[in-house]
CSV table of C-alpha atoms in Angstrom, one decimal:
chain,number,residue,atom,x,y,z
A,1148,MET,CA,1.4,153.8,-72.2
A,1149,LYS,CA,-1.0,151.0,-73.2
A,1150,PHE,CA,-1.1,147.4,-72.0
A,1151,GLU,CA,1.0,146.3,-74.8
A,1152,ASP,CA,3.8,148.7,-73.8
A,1153,TYR,CA,4.6,146.5,-70.8
A,1154,PRO,CA,7.6,144.2,-71.2
A,1155,ALA,CA,6.6,140.7,-72.2
A,1156,ALA,CA,6.8,138.1,-69.4
A,1157,ALA,CA,10.3,136.6,-69.4
A,1158,ALA,CA,11.3,133.0,-69.1
A,1159,PRO,CA,11.1,131.7,-65.5
A,1160,PRO,CA,14.3,132.1,-63.4
A,1161,GLN,CA,16.7,129.2,-63.5
A,1162,GLY,CA,15.3,126.3,-61.6
A,1163,VAL,CA,11.7,127.6,-61.6
A,1164,ASN,CA,10.4,126.2,-64.9
A,1165,SER,CA,7.2,125.1,-63.3
A,1166,CYS,CA,5.3,126.0,-60.1
A,1167,ASP,CA,6.1,122.7,-58.4
A,1168,GLN,CA,9.8,123.7,-58.5
A,1169,CYS,CA,9.1,127.0,-56.7
A,1170,ALA,CA,11.5,127.4,-53.8
A,1171,LEU,CA,8.9,129.4,-51.8
A,1172,ARG,CA,6.6,126.3,-51.8
A,1173,ARG,CA,9.1,124.5,-49.7
A,1174,LEU,CA,8.8,127.0,-46.9
A,1175,ASP,CA,6.5,126.3,-43.9
A,1176,ALA,CA,5.2,129.9,-44.4
A,1177,PHE,CA,2.9,128.7,-47.2
A,1178,LEU,CA,0.1,126.3,-47.5
A,1179,PRO,CA,0.7,123.3,-49.8
A,1180,PRO,CA,-1.8,123.3,-52.7
A,1181,SER,CA,-3.4,120.2,-54.1
A,1182,GLY,CA,-2.0,118.8,-57.4
A,1183,GLU,CA,-5.0,120.1,-59.2
A,1184,GLU,CA,-4.6,123.6,-57.7
A,1185,LEU,CA,-1.0,123.6,-58.6
A,1186,GLN,CA,-1.8,122.8,-62.2
A,1187,ALA,CA,-4.4,125.6,-62.3
A,1188,ILE,CA,-1.8,128.1,-60.9
A,1189,GLN,CA,0.7,126.9,-63.5
A,1190,SER,CA,-1.9,127.4,-66.3
A,1191,PHE,CA,-2.8,130.8,-64.9
A,1192,ARG,CA,0.8,132.0,-64.9
A,1193,VAL,CA,2.0,133.6,-68.1
A,1194,GLY,CA,5.7,133.9,-67.2
A,1195,THR,CA,7.9,136.0,-65.0
A,1196,ARG,CA,9.3,139.6,-64.9
A,1197,ARG,CA,12.5,140.9,-63.6
A,1198,VAL,CA,12.5,144.5,-62.4
A,1199,GLU,CA,15.5,146.5,-61.3
A,1200,ALA,CA,15.8,148.3,-58.0
A,1201,GLY,CA,14.0,151.7,-58.1
A,1202,SER,CA,11.9,150.8,-61.1
A,1203,SER,CA,8.1,150.6,-61.3
A,1204,ILE,CA,6.3,147.2,-61.2
A,1205,ILE,CA,2.9,148.7,-61.4
A,1206,ASP,CA,2.5,152.3,-62.5
A,1207,GLU,CA,0.3,154.4,-60.3
A,1208,HIS,CA,-1.3,156.2,-63.2
A,1209,ARG,CA,-2.2,153.3,-65.6
A,1210,PRO,CA,-3.8,149.9,-65.2
A,1211,SER,CA,-1.7,146.8,-65.4
A,1212,PRO,CA,-2.8,143.9,-67.5
A,1213,GLN,CA,-1.0,141.5,-65.1
A,1214,LEU,CA,-1.2,140.4,-61.5
A,1215,PHE,CA,2.0,139.3,-59.8
A,1216,THR,CA,3.4,137.2,-57.0
A,1217,LEU,CA,6.6,138.6,-55.7
A,1218,TYR,CA,9.1,135.7,-55.9
A,1219,SER,CA,12.3,137.4,-54.7
A,1220,GLY,CA,13.3,140.8,-53.4
A,1221,TRP,CA,11.6,143.8,-51.6
A,1222,ALA,CA,9.0,146.2,-53.0
A,1223,PHE,CA,6.4,148.6,-51.7
A,1224,ARG,CA,2.9,149.8,-52.6
A,1225,TYR,CA,2.4,153.6,-52.6
A,1226,LYS,CA,0.2,156.6,-53.5
A,1227,THR,CA,1.3,160.1,-54.3
A,1228,LEU,CA,-0.4,163.4,-54.0
A,1229,SER,CA,-0.4,166.0,-56.8
A,1230,ASP,CA,2.5,167.9,-55.2
A,1231,GLY,CA,4.7,164.7,-55.1
A,1232,ARG,CA,4.3,163.8,-51.5
A,1233,ARG,CA,4.2,160.0,-51.2
A,1234,GLN,CA,2.6,157.6,-48.7
A,1235,ILE,CA,4.0,154.1,-48.6
A,1236,LEU,CA,0.9,151.8,-48.0
A,1237,SER,CA,2.7,148.5,-47.4
A,1238,PHE,CA,6.0,146.8,-47.9
A,1239,LEU,CA,6.1,143.6,-50.0
A,1240,LEU,CA,8.0,140.4,-49.5
A,1241,PRO,CA,8.3,137.1,-51.3
A,1242,GLY,CA,4.9,135.4,-51.6
A,1243,ASP,CA,2.9,138.6,-51.6
A,1244,PHE,CA,0.2,138.9,-54.3
A,1245,LEU,CA,0.2,142.3,-56.1
A,1246,GLY,CA,-2.3,144.2,-58.2
A,1247,LEU,CA,-5.6,142.8,-57.1
A,1248,GLN,CA,-7.0,146.1,-55.8
A,1249,ASP,CA,-7.3,147.6,-59.3
A,1250,GLU,CA,-9.7,144.7,-60.2
A,1251,PHE,CA,-12.4,146.1,-57.9
A,1252,ALA,CA,-11.8,149.9,-58.1
A,1253,GLU,CA,-12.5,152.6,-60.5
A,1254,GLY,CA,-9.2,154.1,-61.6
A,1255,GLN,CA,-5.8,153.1,-60.4
A,1256,THR,CA,-5.5,152.6,-56.6
A,1257,HIS,CA,-1.7,152.5,-56.1
A,1258,GLY,CA,1.7,152.1,-57.6
A,1259,VAL,CA,4.2,149.4,-56.8
A,1260,GLU,CA,8.0,150.0,-56.9
A,1261,ALA,CA,10.9,147.6,-56.5
A,1262,VAL,CA,13.3,148.5,-53.7
A,1263,THR,CA,15.8,145.8,-54.7
A,1264,ASP,CA,16.1,143.9,-57.9
A,1265,VAL,CA,13.0,141.6,-57.9
A,1266,THR,CA,11.6,138.6,-59.7
A,1267,LEU,CA,7.9,138.2,-60.1
A,1268,CYS,CA,5.6,135.5,-61.3
A,1269,ALA,CA,3.1,137.1,-63.7
A,1270,PHE,CA,-0.5,136.2,-64.2
A,1271,SER,CA,-3.1,137.5,-66.8
A,1272,ARG,CA,-5.7,139.8,-65.2
A,1273,ASP,CA,-8.1,138.8,-67.9
A,1274,ARG,CA,-8.1,135.2,-66.8
A,1275,LEU,CA,-8.8,135.9,-63.1
A,1276,TRP,CA,-12.6,135.2,-63.3
A,1277,ASP,CA,-11.9,131.9,-65.1
A,1278,LEU,CA,-9.6,130.9,-62.2
A,1279,PHE,CA,-12.3,131.8,-59.7
A,1280,HIS,CA,-14.9,129.8,-61.7
A,1281,ALA,CA,-12.8,126.7,-62.3
A,1282,GLN,CA,-11.0,126.7,-58.8
A,1283,PRO,CA,-13.3,128.2,-56.1
A,1284,LYS,CA,-10.7,127.2,-53.4
A,1285,LEU,CA,-8.0,129.3,-55.2
A,1286,GLY,CA,-10.5,132.1,-55.5
A,1287,TYR,CA,-11.1,132.0,-51.8
A,1288,ASP,CA,-7.3,131.9,-51.3
A,1289,ILE,CA,-6.9,135.1,-53.3
A,1290,THR,CA,-9.7,136.7,-51.4
A,1291,TRP,CA,-8.0,135.7,-48.1
A,1292,LEU,CA,-4.8,137.3,-49.3
A,1293,ALA,CA,-6.6,140.5,-50.1
A,1294,ALA,CA,-8.2,140.5,-46.6
A,1295,ARG,CA,-4.7,139.9,-45.1
A,1296,GLU,CA,-3.4,142.9,-47.0
A,1297,GLU,CA,-6.3,145.0,-45.8
A,1298,LYS,CA,-5.5,144.0,-42.2
A,1299,MET,CA,-1.9,145.2,-42.6
A,1300,VAL,CA,-3.1,148.5,-44.0
A,1301,ASP,CA,-5.5,148.8,-41.0
A,1302,ASP,CA,-2.5,148.2,-38.7
A,1303,ASN,CA,-0.6,150.9,-40.6
A,1304,LEU,CA,-3.5,153.3,-40.1
A,1305,VAL,CA,-3.4,152.7,-36.4
A,1306,THR,CA,0.3,153.3,-36.4
A,1307,THR,CA,0.2,156.6,-38.3
A,1308,GLY,CA,-2.9,157.8,-36.5
A,1309,ARG,CA,-2.2,156.9,-32.8
A,1310,ARG,CA,1.4,155.8,-32.2
A,1311,ASN,CA,4.1,158.4,-31.5
A,1312,ALA,CA,7.3,158.5,-33.5
A,1313,GLY,CA,9.3,156.0,-31.4
A,1314,GLU,CA,6.4,153.6,-31.3
A,1315,ARG,CA,5.9,153.9,-35.1
A,1316,VAL,CA,9.6,153.1,-35.8
A,1317,ALA,CA,9.6,150.2,-33.3
A,1318,MET,CA,6.4,148.8,-34.8
A,1319,LEU,CA,7.8,149.0,-38.4
A,1320,LEU,CA,11.1,147.4,-37.6
A,1321,MET,CA,9.5,144.5,-35.7
A,1322,HIS,CA,6.8,144.0,-38.4
A,1323,LEU,CA,9.3,143.9,-41.2
A,1324,TYR,CA,11.8,141.7,-39.4
A,1325,ARG,CA,9.1,139.2,-38.4
A,1326,ARG,CA,7.7,139.0,-41.9
A,1327,ALA,CA,11.1,138.5,-43.4
A,1328,GLN,CA,11.9,135.9,-40.8
A,1329,ARG,CA,8.8,134.0,-41.7
A,1330,VAL,CA,10.0,133.6,-45.3
A,1331,GLY,CA,13.5,132.6,-44.5
A,1332,MET,CA,15.2,135.9,-45.2
A,1333,VAL,CA,17.0,136.2,-41.9
A,1334,ARG,CA,20.7,135.1,-41.8
A,1335,ASP,CA,22.5,134.7,-38.4
A,1336,GLY,CA,20.1,137.2,-36.9
A,1337,TRP,CA,20.5,139.8,-39.8
A,1338,VAL,CA,18.0,140.6,-42.5
A,1339,GLU,CA,18.6,142.6,-45.6
A,1340,PHE,CA,17.1,146.1,-45.0
A,1341,PRO,CA,17.4,148.1,-48.2
A,1342,PHE,CA,15.3,151.0,-47.1
A,1343,ASN,CA,16.5,154.5,-46.5
A,1344,GLN,CA,15.2,157.0,-44.1
A,1345,GLN,CA,12.9,158.5,-46.7
A,1346,HIS,CA,11.2,155.2,-47.2
A,1347,ILE,CA,10.6,155.0,-43.4
A,1348,ALA,CA,9.4,158.5,-43.2
A,1349,ASP,CA,6.9,157.9,-46.1
A,1350,ALA,CA,5.6,154.8,-44.5
A,1351,LEU,CA,5.1,156.3,-41.1
A,1352,GLY,CA,3.9,159.8,-41.9
A,1353,LEU,CA,6.9,161.5,-40.3
A,1354,SER,CA,9.2,164.2,-41.5
A,1355,LEU,CA,12.7,163.1,-42.6
A,1356,VAL,CA,14.3,165.0,-39.7
A,1357,HIS,CA,12.0,163.4,-37.1
A,1358,THR,CA,12.6,160.0,-38.6
A,1359,ASN,CA,16.4,160.5,-38.4
A,1360,LYS,CA,16.3,161.6,-34.8
A,1361,THR,CA,14.0,158.7,-33.8
A,1362,LEU,CA,16.1,156.1,-35.5
A,1363,ARG,CA,19.3,157.4,-33.9
A,1364,ARG,CA,17.7,157.5,-30.5
A,1365,LEU,CA,16.5,153.9,-30.7
A,1366,GLN,CA,19.8,152.7,-32.0
A,1367,ARG,CA,21.7,154.5,-29.2
A,1368,LEU,CA,19.4,152.6,-26.7
A,1369,GLY,CA,20.7,149.4,-28.2
A,1370,LEU,CA,17.4,148.2,-29.5
A,1371,TYR,CA,18.6,147.5,-33.1
A,1372,LYS,CA,21.5,147.9,-35.5
A,1373,ILE,CA,21.6,148.7,-39.2
A,1374,ASP,CA,24.9,148.1,-40.9
A,1375,ALA,CA,25.6,148.3,-44.6
A,1376,GLY,CA,21.9,147.7,-45.5
A,1377,TRP,CA,21.3,144.9,-43.0
A,1378,LEU,CA,19.1,145.0,-39.9
A,1379,ARG,CA,19.6,143.2,-36.6
A,1380,ILE,CA,17.1,143.4,-33.8
A,1381,MET,CA,19.1,143.5,-30.6
A,1382,GLU,CA,16.3,143.7,-28.0
A,1383,PRO,CA,13.1,142.3,-29.6
A,1384,HIS,CA,11.1,142.3,-26.4
A,1385,ALA,CA,11.9,145.9,-25.8
A,1386,LEU,CA,11.0,146.9,-29.3
A,1387,GLU,CA,7.8,144.9,-29.2
A,1388,THR,CA,6.8,146.5,-26.0
A,1389,LEU,CA,7.6,150.0,-27.2
A,1390,GLY,CA,5.7,149.5,-30.5
A,1391,ASP,CA,2.8,147.7,-28.8
A,1392,TYR,CA,3.5,144.9,-31.2
A,1393,PHE,CA,2.1,141.6,-29.9
A,1394,GLU,CA,1.1,139.7,-33.1
A,1395,ARG,CA,0.3,136.1,-32.8
A,1396,PRO,CA,2.6,133.7,-34.7
A,1397,MET,CA,2.0,134.2,-38.4
A,1398,ARG,CA,-0.1,131.4,-39.8
A,1399,PRO,CA,0.8,129.7,-43.1
A,1400,THR,CA,-0.7,131.6,-46.1
A,1401,PRO,CA,-1.8,130.6,-49.6
A,1402,LEU,CA,0.8,131.1,-52.4
A,1403,ILE,CA,-0.5,131.9,-55.8
C-alpha cells in the first residue's frame, strides 16, 4: 500500500473538537502546555483515527505518513521475524506518542497493533520539522517522549535478559498497572487487562506453556487476580519485591 491508501483522518470524537477540550489534558499525569503551544498542537493535528481491536495502526512493513497520540484504548509496538515469531516491544496507553522512530531510521522499525478499539489523534509526519522549528519547546517535549520510550525498552531488555519467569511476569503486571493507574484507568482497584497469554509471552520472551504456568502460580499465591479481562493487584508490595520493581513516582509528561 501507498501513503494514500491509509484511511483519511476522521472527525474528532464527540467532545474533542479542539485540543483544549481533550480529556487527557485534565489529568495530573500530563504537563499543561502554554496557550501558544496548544494552538501549535492543534495546527499540527490533522484529525483522528478510530481503529478496531486486532487491527493495525502502523504496518510493520510500510512507512506511515502520520504520527499519532493514543487518545483511548490499549495498543502495542512489535517486531516479527521472518518465521512469524513476534516480540512485543512495549505496550501503549493513552497519552503515548506513536511512530516517531521511523523518522530517524532506514526502513520500518516496528508495527503497532490495537489490542482494544482505540482512538488516536493524527499528525502529519511531513510537518514535524516545521513544528520543531516554530516551537522548540514542543520539539524538546517530543524528544523527551522518545527518550522515555527508550528507557522503557531498556527496562524490558533487562527483564527479558536477566529476570526469571516469575520476576518477568511480576514486573510486567506492576508496570502496566502503575501506568494505567497514572492515566485514570483504574476503577475500584481494577484495570482493564485485554491481553491474552500470547501477548504476555511475546512481551517477555517466554513460551506459552511457561507463561501459563507462571501466571497460575502467582495467582495461586494470591498476588493478583484476572477476571473477565480485568486485573486487580492483590499484593502490590509482594509483586514489586518479586519483580524488583521500585520505580519512583511517575512524573508528569508532555502530551502532544
